[in-house]
Amino acid sequence: MTLETLVWLIPLPPLLAFFVILLFTRGNKRISDLVSVASILLTWVISIIVLIGALGTFHLGENPIITQIVWLPLGESVETSLTMGALVDPLGAVMLFFVPLTATMIFIYSTGYMASGHYWTEVKGEAHGEDHESDEHHEVVVDDAGRKLTQFDATKWKARFMAFISLFAGAMLILSIADSLLLLFVGWEIMGLCSYLLIGFWHNRVYPNQPNRTTPLKAGIKAFMTTRVGDVFMLLGIAWLYSVTGTLNFRETLYSGEMLLALEAPAFPTLGQSVPLLAGLSIAGSISILLFIGTVGKSAQFPLHTWLPDAMEGPTPVSAMIHAATMVSAGVYLLIRMFPLITVGWHGHGYPPAMKVIAGVGAFTALFAATISIAQRDVKKVLAYSTISQLGYMVAAVGIGAYIAAAFHLMTHAIFKALLFMGSGSVIHAVEHGEQHAHHEGHHFPIDFDAQDMFNMGGLWSRIPVTAWTFLVGGMALSGFPLITAGFWSKDEILADAWLHAPVVFFVLAAAAFLTGFYTMRQIGLTFAGKPRTHAAEEATQRDWRMNLPLIVLAVFGVVAGYVGVHEDFPLLGRLFGGNPFHHFVSQTLLESPEVALFDWTPVLLSVIVAVGGLLVGWLVYVRRPLEVGEADPLKKVLGPLYTLFENKYYFDELYEVAFIRPSQWLARQIYEVIDRGMIDGLLHFIARSTEWWAFRNKDFDTGVVNRGVDSMAEGIGEASDSFKYVQSGRIQQYLAVVAAGVLMLAAVFIWALFLH
Amino acid sequence: MIPLHLYLLVSAGLFCMGIYGVLARRNAVAILMGIELMLNAVNINLVAFWRYISPESLNGQVFAIFVFAVAAAEAAVGLALIISIYRNRETVIAEDVNILKW
Amino acid sequence: MTITPETVAFAIMSVLVLGGGLGVVSSRNLIHAALYLALTLFGVAGLFVLLEAPFLAAVQVLVYLGAIAVLVTITIMVTRRLMGITENVNRQWPVAALIAVLAAAILGFVVISQFAGVYPTQAVPPDTIERMGQSFASHQGFLLPFEVASVLLLAAMIGAIVVARD
């Protein structure tokens, strides 16, 4: 069993688990849990084996693990056929490190998370809810809008959930080991589908008395549609690349000097003369921008960021999966993978237009999302915008040419973001359990009680300590707390590169880092510090080992994983941790190893100040004097109208609704009513009616003409026969006369024949 | 010598008179008499041809003998029938015996 | 044609035959018709004599005149009733007349066109009657038809008795 064969097997177990669960387990929750967790564990083991093999390979960058099969023969030689294969080079090995790790943790967490929970759903028909299996009869309440609602068991479809996230993991792994853009796109699209299925998993959930709140159903559609927009442009980019180079294989396009040189040619030679903006754009640059738009969609960069916060409607493991381990990482991975294409035309000084666009979008998004995050109430929404912001960091890193820093931050972010999301899920579960306990003890909650609202929490530090400590570790990593968290090392490297090559980007990212620290501490403070602000928080508990274990594991990695990327010139620690092995390993992926920037204290200190500063301010506001019951967010007083702007996400959702969604719906309705119902159906109805008319005329013809004709003919024959009967008169002499006449005629004929001829 | 055709003409004439009698007479016995006329006409024909064409063969006369026999038989049975009908129906008019009709 | 005694005899016989026939079919009185029939039969016998078939002439007289004519007369008398003067021809007599005339025309046409002026070429062998008698008794002759005719006459006899019984 060679490494090549093992690589093929990596995505297989979760994909098989998907089919097995859907086809054979008949919804049995225990078996589905076992099948899916077993599959991802198997994948993790295989990935570790391959990873060890890859790490041990000398010069993996020049001799990556490659395996290929011919997929669609188009012509005699292998070159002209479409192939499908796997590629594990250093970048791929990095993916194989953190993707199965986080996925396994999330799977285990899911088996615990999805084992309890209720939500409101609308009652249709009789007063009994959808629970035909259980004997519980939930009460039916009526909300302000007059809808009848009842509690729905959130664990009912657990088996389907495990199947879907298995498919999701399988798709991400396909993408990670893909050796061509085509196969990558396959994994990409499957993930798009899974995002729809999983975000909208609780599709019958409604929120009482909150008419403007997005329901899971709407959120699923929104996610799919928005990423779709990005995917269309990405496909254009892929097609363009294929038409220019004739292949989509990574090693053939990105590692061939002549190929890259050819792609440096201007993309719009004639158009560029009239439109100066397009003049400087090379083919590679144009393709890069198109592919980047795919990343903008999938990794929720501005302006296609609107789907990600609403994607929080999905169950928390989904949020962890999508927004940490897999989907958004796929967008950044694409960008990092296509780095040689993006950097065509960059010769160390002066960025080509494509890179400027990428860096600009990334940096802007980082700051933009961070500002929104500081004004959110929902614990998951804070993390959602945080994810958008961090992805902006990675995108910006690629844009300024910090290839390895981007890959490093991708890895560490996946780990601590997954940790943070799962932690928030634990918190939400704890509060929900607390709500139930408090309910039994007689406290009443309004029907729109939001267990995810941080202002309903507080004082959870002592009640759910495991969650609290791991959340703290994750938060610190996110903020970049110096020296002991992985996030520090990865973020620091990006900032160092920015300081060196693009100071503008540095300052934007630094500002974002300050805000990151602030909102992290705000979140921790509101959630865990102080005293409980509601009875639900008072009674909150969380004891499931399936949820606590992954938190602990990821927390450990969150501290330790960063040390592989310590700059080799960093005092003491640089030498201690092997002189930046990550850098040396990953840098082999490119044709030319990027230079190792000299160690500079200035960006390091600045980033420390910024990060710690943000944490400190947050601590001062929210932890030193924690919020009391009913107290408003102090930030409101400080920012005033800005707070409302941030809280409402700069009203972008509303803008898109008016600018894009309503016109599309109008158009769809027109087509449906006017063309489909009116014209096409009208035509069909007309055809049907005329056929019917024709049929009736036929029937009339049949009865009137044919039947009557036949009947009268029969009657006539009858009458004729009737009149013939009189021939038989009974008089024998008449008969004899007839006979005689006949004989005479015969005789005449004979005579004429015999005697006259 | 008498030419053949004269005998044949006589025979033909007799035959036709017999036809008229069969077809046109009302009384059943008269019809039977018409039949006897026809049979006799046939006999004349047979014998005439025998004499004029092949007198050395016997066929002509033998045929005529048999015609005699058949005629006799037929006359006997026919007249018996007429008598029977007369007894049953009180009539000998052929027209009135017409039950086998439509 | 030269007038020979044969010719005269033929003329007389023909008149008897045809005239008698006419009388049979046209006389109102049935007894008269029967008598006319006898006349006709006699004339036929005469014709047979002229045709040098004396045996047949004798048989004719015996069978027809002696048996059949008598039978007819008896039947007329048995079935006689007192009827008023009725028509002795039925409704279709014009048709019958037409048919008779047509038949006569056709037969006449054939006879005259085919057999005009045919004279006998051979003489009648003298032992005709003996040979005829022998032929009625020999297998190569007419034994079988002879016997069948006997059966026929037997059947007719039985039939007539059965039918005419009371």
PDB file of C-alpha atoms in Angstrom, chain A residues 188 223 226-227 229-230 289 291-309 323 327-333 335 357-370 372 384-399 409-410 413 417 508-509 512 652 656:
ATOM      1  CA  TRP A 188     -16.157  23.239  -4.227  1.00  0.00           C
ATOM      2  CA  ALA A 223     -25.859  31.112   1.361  1.00  0.00           C
ATOM      3  CA  THR A 226     -24.533  34.249  -2.806  1.00  0.00           C
ATOM      4  CA  THR A 227     -21.730  31.749  -3.184  1.00  0.00           C
ATOM      5  CA  VAL A 229     -22.610  34.365  -7.774  1.00  0.00           C
ATOM      6  CA  GLY A 230     -18.967  33.931  -6.942  1.00  0.00           C
ATOM      7  CA  ILE A 289      -9.428  38.227 -10.492  1.00  0.00           C
ATOM      8  CA  LEU A 291     -11.001  33.092  -9.559  1.00  0.00           C
ATOM      9  CA  PHE A 292     -10.705  35.556  -6.713  1.00  0.00           C
ATOM     10  CA  ILE A 293     -14.361  36.429  -7.102  1.00  0.00           C
ATOM     11  CA  GLY A 294     -15.057  32.780  -6.385  1.00  0.00           C
ATOM     12  CA  THR A 295     -13.074  33.191  -3.190  1.00  0.00           C
ATOM     13  CA  VAL A 296     -14.978  36.369  -2.384  1.00  0.00           C
ATOM     14  CA  GLY A 297     -18.130  34.316  -2.508  1.00  0.00           C
ATOM     15  CA  LYS A 298     -16.974  31.234  -0.714  1.00  0.00           C
ATOM     16  CA  SER A 299     -14.885  33.018   1.928  1.00  0.00           C
ATOM     17  CA  ALA A 300     -17.454  35.740   2.441  1.00  0.00           C
ATOM     18  CA  GLN A 301     -15.363  38.729   1.567  1.00  0.00           C
ATOM     19  CA  PHE A 302     -16.908  42.101   0.855  1.00  0.00           C
ATOM     20  CA  PRO A 303     -19.261  42.441  -1.061  1.00  0.00           C
ATOM     21  CA  LEU A 304     -20.444  38.835  -0.998  1.00  0.00           C
ATOM     22  CA  HIS A 305     -20.191  38.566   2.760  1.00  0.00           C
ATOM     23  CA  THR A 306     -23.873  38.787   3.602  1.00  0.00           C
ATOM     24  CA  TRP A 307     -24.529  35.073   3.670  1.00  0.00           C
ATOM     25  CA  LEU A 308     -22.108  34.151   6.387  1.00  0.00           C
ATOM     26  CA  PRO A 309     -23.726  35.771   9.410  1.00  0.00           C
ATOM     27  CA  HIS A 323     -16.685  28.767   8.909  1.00  0.00           C
ATOM     28  CA  MET A 327     -15.750  25.901   3.322  1.00  0.00           C
ATOM     29  CA  VAL A 328     -14.299  29.325   3.944  1.00  0.00           C
ATOM     30  CA  SER A 329     -10.889  27.775   4.118  1.00  0.00           C
ATOM     31  CA  ALA A 330     -11.484  26.376   0.666  1.00  0.00           C
ATOM     32  CA  GLY A 331     -11.727  29.884  -0.715  1.00  0.00           C
ATOM     33  CA  VAL A 332      -8.436  30.906   0.790  1.00  0.00           C
ATOM     34  CA  TYR A 333      -6.861  27.596  -0.206  1.00  0.00           C
ATOM     35  CA  LEU A 335      -6.122  31.619  -3.643  1.00  0.00           C
ATOM     36  CA  VAL A 357      -7.417  44.158  -5.957  1.00  0.00           C
ATOM     37  CA  ILE A 358      -6.964  41.099  -3.793  1.00  0.00           C
ATOM     38  CA  ALA A 359      -5.033  42.898  -1.112  1.00  0.00           C
ATOM     39  CA  GLY A 360      -7.458  45.781  -1.123  1.00  0.00           C
ATOM     40  CA  VAL A 361     -10.532  43.644  -0.793  1.00  0.00           C
ATOM     41  CA  GLY A 362      -8.941  41.528   1.909  1.00  0.00           C
ATOM     42  CA  ALA A 363      -7.741  44.417   4.025  1.00  0.00           C
ATOM     43  CA  PHE A 364     -10.962  46.314   3.702  1.00  0.00           C
ATOM     44  CA  THR A 365     -13.016  43.267   4.622  1.00  0.00           C
ATOM     45  CA  ALA A 366     -10.840  42.627   7.661  1.00  0.00           C
ATOM     46  CA  LEU A 367     -11.524  46.048   9.090  1.00  0.00           C
ATOM     47  CA  PHE A 368     -15.114  46.260   7.900  1.00  0.00           C
ATOM     48  CA  ALA A 369     -16.162  42.992   9.489  1.00  0.00           C
ATOM     49  CA  ALA A 370     -14.348  43.779  12.715  1.00  0.00           C
ATOM     50  CA  ILE A 372     -19.571  45.134  12.747  1.00  0.00           C
ATOM     51  CA  ALA A 384     -19.185  34.973  12.178  1.00  0.00           C
ATOM     52  CA  TYR A 385     -17.969  38.489  11.552  1.00  0.00           C
ATOM     53  CA  SER A 386     -14.738  37.573  13.201  1.00  0.00           C
ATOM     54  CA  THR A 387     -14.316  34.827  10.650  1.00  0.00           C
ATOM     55  CA  ILE A 388     -14.952  37.221   7.798  1.00  0.00           C
ATOM     56  CA  SER A 389     -12.397  39.541   9.280  1.00  0.00           C
ATOM     57  CA  GLN A 390      -9.751  36.842   9.698  1.00  0.00           C
ATOM     58  CA  LEU A 391     -10.324  35.594   6.197  1.00  0.00           C
ATOM     59  CA  GLY A 392      -9.712  39.127   5.091  1.00  0.00           C
ATOM     60  CA  TYR A 393      -6.340  38.836   6.783  1.00  0.00           C
ATOM     61  CA  MET A 394      -5.497  35.748   4.777  1.00  0.00           C
ATOM     62  CA  VAL A 395      -6.715  37.187   1.522  1.00  0.00           C
ATOM     63  CA  ALA A 396      -4.755  40.357   2.100  1.00  0.00           C
ATOM     64  CA  ALA A 397      -1.720  38.253   2.866  1.00  0.00           C
ATOM     65  CA  VAL A 398      -1.952  36.561  -0.499  1.00  0.00           C
ATOM     66  CA  GLY A 399      -2.526  39.906  -2.106  1.00  0.00           C
ATOM     67  CA  HIS A 409      -2.785  31.684   9.370  1.00  0.00           C
ATOM     68  CA  LEU A 410      -5.210  29.458   7.487  1.00  0.00           C
ATOM     69  CA  HIS A 413      -7.381  30.010  12.273  1.00  0.00           C
ATOM     70  CA  LYS A 417     -12.130  29.192  15.114  1.00  0.00           C
ATOM     71  CA  VAL A 508      -5.541  48.625   8.227  1.00  0.00           C
ATOM     72  CA  LEU A 509      -4.800  45.161   9.537  1.00  0.00           C
ATOM     73  CA  ALA A 512      -8.548  45.357  12.704  1.00  0.00           C
ATOM     74  CA  PHE A 652     -25.997  45.937   3.250  1.00  0.00           C
ATOM     75  CA  TYR A 656     -29.064  43.914  -1.669  1.00  0.00           C
TER      76      TYR A 656
END
